[in-house]
PDB file of N, CA and C in Angstrom:
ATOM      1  N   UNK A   1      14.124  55.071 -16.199  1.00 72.00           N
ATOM      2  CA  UNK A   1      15.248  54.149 -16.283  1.00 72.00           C
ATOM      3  C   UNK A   1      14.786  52.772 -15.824  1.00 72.00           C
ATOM      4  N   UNK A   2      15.017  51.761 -16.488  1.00 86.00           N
ATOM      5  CA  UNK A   2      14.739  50.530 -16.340  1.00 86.00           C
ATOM      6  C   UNK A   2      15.927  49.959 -15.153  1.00 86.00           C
ATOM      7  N   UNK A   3      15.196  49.006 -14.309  1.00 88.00           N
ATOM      8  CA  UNK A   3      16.023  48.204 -13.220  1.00 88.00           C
ATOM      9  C   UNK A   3      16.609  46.893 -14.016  1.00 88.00           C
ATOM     10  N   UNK A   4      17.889  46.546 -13.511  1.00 92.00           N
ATOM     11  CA  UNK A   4      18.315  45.330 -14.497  1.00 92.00           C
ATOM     12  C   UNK A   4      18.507  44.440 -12.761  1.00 92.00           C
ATOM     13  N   UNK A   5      18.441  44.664 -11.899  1.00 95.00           N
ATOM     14  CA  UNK A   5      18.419  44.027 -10.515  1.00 95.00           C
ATOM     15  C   UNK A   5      17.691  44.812  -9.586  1.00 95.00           C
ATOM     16  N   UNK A   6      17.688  44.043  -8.542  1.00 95.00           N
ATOM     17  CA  UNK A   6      17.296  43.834  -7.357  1.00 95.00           C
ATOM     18  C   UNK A   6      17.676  43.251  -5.498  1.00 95.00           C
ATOM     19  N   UNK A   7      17.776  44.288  -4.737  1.00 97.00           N
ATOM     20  CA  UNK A   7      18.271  43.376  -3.630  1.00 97.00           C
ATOM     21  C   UNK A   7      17.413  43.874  -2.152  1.00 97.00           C
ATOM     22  N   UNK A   8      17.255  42.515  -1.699  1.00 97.00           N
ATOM     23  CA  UNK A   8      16.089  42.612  -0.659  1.00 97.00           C
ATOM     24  C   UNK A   8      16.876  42.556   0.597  1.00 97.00           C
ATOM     25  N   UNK A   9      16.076  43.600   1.409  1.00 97.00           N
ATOM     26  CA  UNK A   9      16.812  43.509   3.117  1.00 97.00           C
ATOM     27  C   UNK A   9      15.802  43.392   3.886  1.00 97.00           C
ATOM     28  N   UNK A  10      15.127  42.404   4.600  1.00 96.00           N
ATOM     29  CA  UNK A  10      14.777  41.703   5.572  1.00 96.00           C
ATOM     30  C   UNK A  10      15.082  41.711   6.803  1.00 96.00           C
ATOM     31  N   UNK A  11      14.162  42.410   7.964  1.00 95.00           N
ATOM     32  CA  UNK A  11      14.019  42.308   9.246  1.00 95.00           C
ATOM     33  C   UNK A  11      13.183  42.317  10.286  1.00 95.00           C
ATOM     34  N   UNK A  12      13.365  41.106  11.231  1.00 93.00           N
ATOM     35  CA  UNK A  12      11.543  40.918  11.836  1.00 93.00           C
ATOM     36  C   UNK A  12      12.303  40.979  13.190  1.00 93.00           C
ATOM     37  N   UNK A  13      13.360  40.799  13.662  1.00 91.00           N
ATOM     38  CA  UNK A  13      14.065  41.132  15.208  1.00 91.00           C
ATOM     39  C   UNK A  13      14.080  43.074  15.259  1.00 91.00           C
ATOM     40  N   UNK A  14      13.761  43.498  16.560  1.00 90.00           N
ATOM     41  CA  UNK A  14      13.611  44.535  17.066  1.00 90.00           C
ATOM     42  C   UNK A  14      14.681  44.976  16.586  1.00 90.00           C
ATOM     43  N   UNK A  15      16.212  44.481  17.136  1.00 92.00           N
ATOM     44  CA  UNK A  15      17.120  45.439  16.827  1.00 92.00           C
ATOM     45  C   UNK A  15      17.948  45.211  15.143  1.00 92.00           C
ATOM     46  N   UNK A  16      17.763  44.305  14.466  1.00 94.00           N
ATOM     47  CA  UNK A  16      17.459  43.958  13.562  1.00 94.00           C
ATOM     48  C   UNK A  16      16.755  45.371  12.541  1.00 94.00           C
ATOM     49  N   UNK A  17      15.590  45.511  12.962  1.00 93.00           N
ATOM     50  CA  UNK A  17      15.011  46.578  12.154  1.00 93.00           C
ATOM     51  C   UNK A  17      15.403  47.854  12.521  1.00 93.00           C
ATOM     52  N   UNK A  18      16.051  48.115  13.869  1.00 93.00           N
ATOM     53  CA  UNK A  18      16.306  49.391  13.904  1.00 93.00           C
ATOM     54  C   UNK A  18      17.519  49.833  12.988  1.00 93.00           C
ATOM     55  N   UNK A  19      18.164  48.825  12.653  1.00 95.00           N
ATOM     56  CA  UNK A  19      19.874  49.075  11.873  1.00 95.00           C
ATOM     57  C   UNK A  19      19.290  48.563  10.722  1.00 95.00           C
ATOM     58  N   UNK A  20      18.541  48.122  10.006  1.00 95.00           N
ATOM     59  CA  UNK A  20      18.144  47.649   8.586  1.00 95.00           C
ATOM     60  C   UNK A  20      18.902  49.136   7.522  1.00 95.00           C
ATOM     61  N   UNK A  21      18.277  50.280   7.592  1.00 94.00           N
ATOM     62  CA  UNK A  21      18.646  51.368   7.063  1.00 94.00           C
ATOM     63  C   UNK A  21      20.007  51.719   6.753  1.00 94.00           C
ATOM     64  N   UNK A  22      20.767  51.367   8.102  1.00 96.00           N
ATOM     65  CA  UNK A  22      22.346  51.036   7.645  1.00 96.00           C
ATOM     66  C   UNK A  22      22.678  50.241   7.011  1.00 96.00           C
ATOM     67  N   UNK A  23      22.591  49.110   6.828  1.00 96.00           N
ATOM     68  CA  UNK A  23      22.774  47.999   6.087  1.00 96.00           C
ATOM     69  C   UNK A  23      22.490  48.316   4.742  1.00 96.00           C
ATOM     70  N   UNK A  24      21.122  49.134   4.388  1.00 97.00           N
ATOM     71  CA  UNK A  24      20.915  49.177   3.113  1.00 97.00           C
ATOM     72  C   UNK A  24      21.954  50.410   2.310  1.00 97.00           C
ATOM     73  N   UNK A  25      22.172  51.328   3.220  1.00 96.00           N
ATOM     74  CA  UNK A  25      23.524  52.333   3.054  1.00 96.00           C
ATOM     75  C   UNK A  25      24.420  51.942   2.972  1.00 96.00           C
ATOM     76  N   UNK A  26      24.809  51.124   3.707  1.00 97.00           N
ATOM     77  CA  UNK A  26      26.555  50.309   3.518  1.00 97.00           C
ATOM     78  C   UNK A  26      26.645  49.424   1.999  1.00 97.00           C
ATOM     79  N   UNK A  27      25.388  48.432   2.306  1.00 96.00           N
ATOM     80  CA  UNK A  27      25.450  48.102   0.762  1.00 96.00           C
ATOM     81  C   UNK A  27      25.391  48.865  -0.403  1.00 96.00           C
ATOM     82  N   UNK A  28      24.259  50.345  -0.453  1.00 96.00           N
ATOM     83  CA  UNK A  28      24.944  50.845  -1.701  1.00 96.00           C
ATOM     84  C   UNK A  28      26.004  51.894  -2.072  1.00 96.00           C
ATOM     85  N   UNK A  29      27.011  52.155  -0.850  1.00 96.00           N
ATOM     86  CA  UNK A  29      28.662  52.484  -1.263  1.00 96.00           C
ATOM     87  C   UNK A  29      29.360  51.638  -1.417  1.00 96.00           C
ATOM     88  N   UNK A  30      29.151  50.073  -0.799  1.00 96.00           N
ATOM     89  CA  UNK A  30      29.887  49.040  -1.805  1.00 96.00           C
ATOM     90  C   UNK A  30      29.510  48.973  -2.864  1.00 96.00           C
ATOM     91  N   UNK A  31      28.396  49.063  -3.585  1.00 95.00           N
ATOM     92  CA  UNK A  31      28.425  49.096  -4.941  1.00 95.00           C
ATOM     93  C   UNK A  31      28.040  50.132  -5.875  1.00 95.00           C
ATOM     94  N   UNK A  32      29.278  51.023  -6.045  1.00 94.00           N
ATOM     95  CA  UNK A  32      28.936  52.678  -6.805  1.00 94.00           C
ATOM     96  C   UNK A  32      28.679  52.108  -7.927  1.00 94.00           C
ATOM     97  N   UNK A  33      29.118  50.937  -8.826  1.00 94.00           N
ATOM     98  CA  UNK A  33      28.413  50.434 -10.032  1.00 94.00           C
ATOM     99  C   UNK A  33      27.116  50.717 -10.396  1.00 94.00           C
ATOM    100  N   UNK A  34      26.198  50.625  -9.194  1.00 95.00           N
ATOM    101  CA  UNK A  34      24.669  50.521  -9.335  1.00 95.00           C
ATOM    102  C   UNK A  34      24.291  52.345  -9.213  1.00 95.00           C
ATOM    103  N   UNK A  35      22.871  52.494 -10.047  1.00 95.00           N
ATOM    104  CA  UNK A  35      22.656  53.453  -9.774  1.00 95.00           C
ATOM    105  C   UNK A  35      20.825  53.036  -9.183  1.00 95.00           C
ATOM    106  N   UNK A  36      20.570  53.487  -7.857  1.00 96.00           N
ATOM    107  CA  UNK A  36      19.556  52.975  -7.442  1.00 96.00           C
ATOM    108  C   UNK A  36      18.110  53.479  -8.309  1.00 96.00           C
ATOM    109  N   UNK A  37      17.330  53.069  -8.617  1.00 96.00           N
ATOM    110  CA  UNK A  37      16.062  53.452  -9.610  1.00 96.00           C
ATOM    111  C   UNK A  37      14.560  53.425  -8.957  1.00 96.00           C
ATOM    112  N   UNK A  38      14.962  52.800  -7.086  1.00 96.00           N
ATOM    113  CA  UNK A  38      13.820  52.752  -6.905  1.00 96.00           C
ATOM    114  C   UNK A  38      13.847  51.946  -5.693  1.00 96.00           C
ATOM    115  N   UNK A  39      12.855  52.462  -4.332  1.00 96.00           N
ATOM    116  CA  UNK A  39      12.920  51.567  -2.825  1.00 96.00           C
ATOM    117  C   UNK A  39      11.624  51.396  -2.630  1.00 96.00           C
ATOM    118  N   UNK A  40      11.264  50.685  -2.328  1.00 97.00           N
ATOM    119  CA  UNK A  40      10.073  50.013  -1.738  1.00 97.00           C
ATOM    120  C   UNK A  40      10.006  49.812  -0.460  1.00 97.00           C
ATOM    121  N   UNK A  41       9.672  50.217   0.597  1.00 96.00           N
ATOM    122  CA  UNK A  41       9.752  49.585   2.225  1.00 96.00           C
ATOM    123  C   UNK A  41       8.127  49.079   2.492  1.00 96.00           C
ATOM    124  N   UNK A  42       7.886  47.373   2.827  1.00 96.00           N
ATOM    125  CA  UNK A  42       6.751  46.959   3.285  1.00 96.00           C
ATOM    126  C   UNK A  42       7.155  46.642   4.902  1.00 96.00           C
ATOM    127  N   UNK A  43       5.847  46.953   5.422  1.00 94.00           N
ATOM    128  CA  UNK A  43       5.830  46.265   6.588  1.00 94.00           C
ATOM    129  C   UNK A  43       4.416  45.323   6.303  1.00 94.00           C
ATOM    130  N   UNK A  44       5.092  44.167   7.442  1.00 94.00           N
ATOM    131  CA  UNK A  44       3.991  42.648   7.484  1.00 94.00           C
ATOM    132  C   UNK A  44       4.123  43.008   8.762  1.00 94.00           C
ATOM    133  N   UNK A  45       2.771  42.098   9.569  1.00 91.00           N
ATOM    134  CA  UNK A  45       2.624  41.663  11.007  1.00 91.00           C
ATOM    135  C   UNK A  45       1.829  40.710  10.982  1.00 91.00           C
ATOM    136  N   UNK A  46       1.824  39.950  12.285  1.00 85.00           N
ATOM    137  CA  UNK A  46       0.876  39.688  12.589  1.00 85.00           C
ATOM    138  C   UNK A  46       0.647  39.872  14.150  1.00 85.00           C
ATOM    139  N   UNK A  47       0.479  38.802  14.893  1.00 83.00           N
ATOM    140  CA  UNK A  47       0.085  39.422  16.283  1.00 83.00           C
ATOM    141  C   UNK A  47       0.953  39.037  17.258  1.00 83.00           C
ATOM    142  N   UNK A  48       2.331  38.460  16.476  1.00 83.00           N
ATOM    143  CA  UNK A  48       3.318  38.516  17.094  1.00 83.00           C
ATOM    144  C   UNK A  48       4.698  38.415  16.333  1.00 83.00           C
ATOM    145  N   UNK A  49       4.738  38.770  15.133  1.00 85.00           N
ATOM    146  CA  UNK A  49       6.033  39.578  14.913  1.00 85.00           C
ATOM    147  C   UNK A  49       6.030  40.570  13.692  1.00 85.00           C
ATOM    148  N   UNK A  50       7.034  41.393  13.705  1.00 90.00           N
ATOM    149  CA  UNK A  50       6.929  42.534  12.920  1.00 90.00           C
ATOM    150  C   UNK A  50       7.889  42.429  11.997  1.00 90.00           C
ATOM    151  N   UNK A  51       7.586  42.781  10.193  1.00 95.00           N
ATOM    152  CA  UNK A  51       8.661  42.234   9.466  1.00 95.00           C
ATOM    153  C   UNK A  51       8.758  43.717   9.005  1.00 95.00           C
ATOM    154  N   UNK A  52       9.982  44.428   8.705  1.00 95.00           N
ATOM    155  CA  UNK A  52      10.186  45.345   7.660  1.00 95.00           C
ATOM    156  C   UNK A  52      11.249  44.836   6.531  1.00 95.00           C
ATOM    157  N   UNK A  53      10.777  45.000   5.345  1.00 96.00           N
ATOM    158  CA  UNK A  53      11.304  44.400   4.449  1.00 96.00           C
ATOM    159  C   UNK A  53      11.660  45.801   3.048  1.00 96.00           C
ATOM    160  N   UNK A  54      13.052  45.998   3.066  1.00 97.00           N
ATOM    161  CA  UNK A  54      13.500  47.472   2.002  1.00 97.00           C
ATOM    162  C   UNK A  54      13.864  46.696   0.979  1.00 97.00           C
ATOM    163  N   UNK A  55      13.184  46.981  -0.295  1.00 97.00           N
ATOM    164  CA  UNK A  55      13.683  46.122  -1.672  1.00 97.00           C
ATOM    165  C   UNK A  55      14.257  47.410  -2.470  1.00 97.00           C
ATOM    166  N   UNK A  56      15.442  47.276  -2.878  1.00 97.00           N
ATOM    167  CA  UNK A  56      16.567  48.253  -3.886  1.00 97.00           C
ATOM    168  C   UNK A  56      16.552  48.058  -5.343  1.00 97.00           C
ATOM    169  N   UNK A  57      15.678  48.910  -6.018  1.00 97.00           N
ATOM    170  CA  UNK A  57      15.833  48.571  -7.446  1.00 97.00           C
ATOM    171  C   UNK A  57      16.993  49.068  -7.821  1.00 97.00           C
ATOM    172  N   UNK A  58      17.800  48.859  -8.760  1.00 97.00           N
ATOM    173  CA  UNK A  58      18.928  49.083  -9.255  1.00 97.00           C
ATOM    174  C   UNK A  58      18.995  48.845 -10.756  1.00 97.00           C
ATOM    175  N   UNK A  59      19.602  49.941 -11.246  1.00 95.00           N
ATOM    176  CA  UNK A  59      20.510  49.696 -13.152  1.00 95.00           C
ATOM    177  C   UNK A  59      22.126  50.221 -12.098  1.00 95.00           C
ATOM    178  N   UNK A  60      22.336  49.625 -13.710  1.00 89.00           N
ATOM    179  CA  UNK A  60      23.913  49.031 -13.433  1.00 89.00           C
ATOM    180  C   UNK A  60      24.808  50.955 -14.347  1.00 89.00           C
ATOM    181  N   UNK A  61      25.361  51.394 -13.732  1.00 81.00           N
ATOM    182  CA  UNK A  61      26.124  53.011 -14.696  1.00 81.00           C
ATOM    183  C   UNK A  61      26.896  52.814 -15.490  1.00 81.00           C
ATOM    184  N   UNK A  62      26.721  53.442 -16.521  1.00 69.00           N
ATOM    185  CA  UNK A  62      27.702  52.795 -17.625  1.00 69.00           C
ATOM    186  C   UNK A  62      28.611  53.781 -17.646  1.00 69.00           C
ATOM    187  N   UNK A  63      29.941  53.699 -17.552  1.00 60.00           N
ATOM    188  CA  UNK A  63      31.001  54.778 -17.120  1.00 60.00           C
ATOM    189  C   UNK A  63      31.414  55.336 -18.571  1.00 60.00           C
ATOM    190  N   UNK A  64      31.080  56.484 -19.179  1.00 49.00           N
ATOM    191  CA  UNK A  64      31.404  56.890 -20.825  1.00 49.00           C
ATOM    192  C   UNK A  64      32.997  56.744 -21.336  1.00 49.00           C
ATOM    193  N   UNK A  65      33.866  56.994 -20.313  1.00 51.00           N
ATOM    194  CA  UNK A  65      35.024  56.859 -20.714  1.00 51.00           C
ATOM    195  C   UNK A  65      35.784  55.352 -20.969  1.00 51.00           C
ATOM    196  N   UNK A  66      35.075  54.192 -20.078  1.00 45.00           N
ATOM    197  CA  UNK A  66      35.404  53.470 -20.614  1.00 45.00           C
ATOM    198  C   UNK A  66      34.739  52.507 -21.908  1.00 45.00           C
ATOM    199  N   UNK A  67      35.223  52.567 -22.993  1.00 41.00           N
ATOM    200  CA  UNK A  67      35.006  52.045 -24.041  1.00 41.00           C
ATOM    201  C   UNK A  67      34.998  50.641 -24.162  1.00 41.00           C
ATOM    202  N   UNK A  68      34.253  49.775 -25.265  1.00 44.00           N
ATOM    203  CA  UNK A  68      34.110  49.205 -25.487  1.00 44.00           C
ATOM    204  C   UNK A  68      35.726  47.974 -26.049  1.00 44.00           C
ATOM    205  N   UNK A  69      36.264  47.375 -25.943  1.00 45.00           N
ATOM    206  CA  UNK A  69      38.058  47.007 -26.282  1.00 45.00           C
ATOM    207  C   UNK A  69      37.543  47.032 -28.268  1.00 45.00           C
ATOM    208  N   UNK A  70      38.780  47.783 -28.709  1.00 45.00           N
ATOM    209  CA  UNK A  70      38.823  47.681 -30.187  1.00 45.00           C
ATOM    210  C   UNK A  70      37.715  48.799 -31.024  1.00 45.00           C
ATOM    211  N   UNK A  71      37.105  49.850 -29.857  1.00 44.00           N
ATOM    212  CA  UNK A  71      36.464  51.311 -30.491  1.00 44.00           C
ATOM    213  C   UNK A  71      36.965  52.024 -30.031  1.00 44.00           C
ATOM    214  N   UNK A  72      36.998  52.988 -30.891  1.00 48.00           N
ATOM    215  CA  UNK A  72      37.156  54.652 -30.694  1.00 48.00           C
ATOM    216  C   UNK A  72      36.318  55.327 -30.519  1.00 48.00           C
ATOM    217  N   UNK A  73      36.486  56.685 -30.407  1.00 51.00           N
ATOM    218  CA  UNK A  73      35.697  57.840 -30.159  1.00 51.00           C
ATOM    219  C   UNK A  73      35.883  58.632 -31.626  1.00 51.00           C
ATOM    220  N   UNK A  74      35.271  58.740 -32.228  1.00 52.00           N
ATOM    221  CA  UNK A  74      35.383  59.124 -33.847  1.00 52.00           C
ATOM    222  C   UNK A  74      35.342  60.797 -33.497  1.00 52.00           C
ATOM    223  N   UNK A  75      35.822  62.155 -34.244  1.00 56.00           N
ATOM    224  CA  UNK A  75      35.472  63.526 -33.856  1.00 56.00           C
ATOM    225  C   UNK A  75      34.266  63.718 -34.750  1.00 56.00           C
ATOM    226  N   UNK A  76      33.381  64.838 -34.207  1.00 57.00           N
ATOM    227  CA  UNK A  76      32.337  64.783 -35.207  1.00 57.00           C
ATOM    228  C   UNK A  76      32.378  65.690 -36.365  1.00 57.00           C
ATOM    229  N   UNK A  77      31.930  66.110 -37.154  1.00 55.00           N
ATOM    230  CA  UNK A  77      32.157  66.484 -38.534  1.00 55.00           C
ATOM    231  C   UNK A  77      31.821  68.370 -37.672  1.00 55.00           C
ATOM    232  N   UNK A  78      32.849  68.948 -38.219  1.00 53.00           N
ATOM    233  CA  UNK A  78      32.883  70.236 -38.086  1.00 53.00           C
ATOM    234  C   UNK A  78      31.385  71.221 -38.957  1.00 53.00           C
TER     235      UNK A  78
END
């Protein structure tokens, strides 16, 4: 499945990174639209701060029942 977005969560404060994981949970039950396709977690340093950075690939769900305005659902040939 192809990603049509992307959303990055960023954290280099201690307590910051310990709650990053929530944040990335809360954001995706606000958006049941998305169906996630893919996480990435990097960590950076250097010799004095620590970055964890979670990137959310995402496609968007296409809900079958709702139709397109002005189509039908045709029956198929018996």
């Amino acid at each position: 499945m192809k990603f049509v977005g992307l959303k990055v969560f960023s954290a280099t404060m201690a307590h910051q990174r310990e709650h990053l994981g929530e944040a990335v949970t809360t954001w995706i039950a606000e958006h049941p639209e998305y169906q996630v396709t893919e996480v990435i977690v990097t960590q950076s340093s250097d010799s004095a701060f620590h970055c964890i950075t979670i990137t959310v690939f995402y496609a968007e769900q296409h809900d079958p029942k709702s139709a397109v305005r002005g189509t039908r659902k045709l029956p198929l040939p018996a």
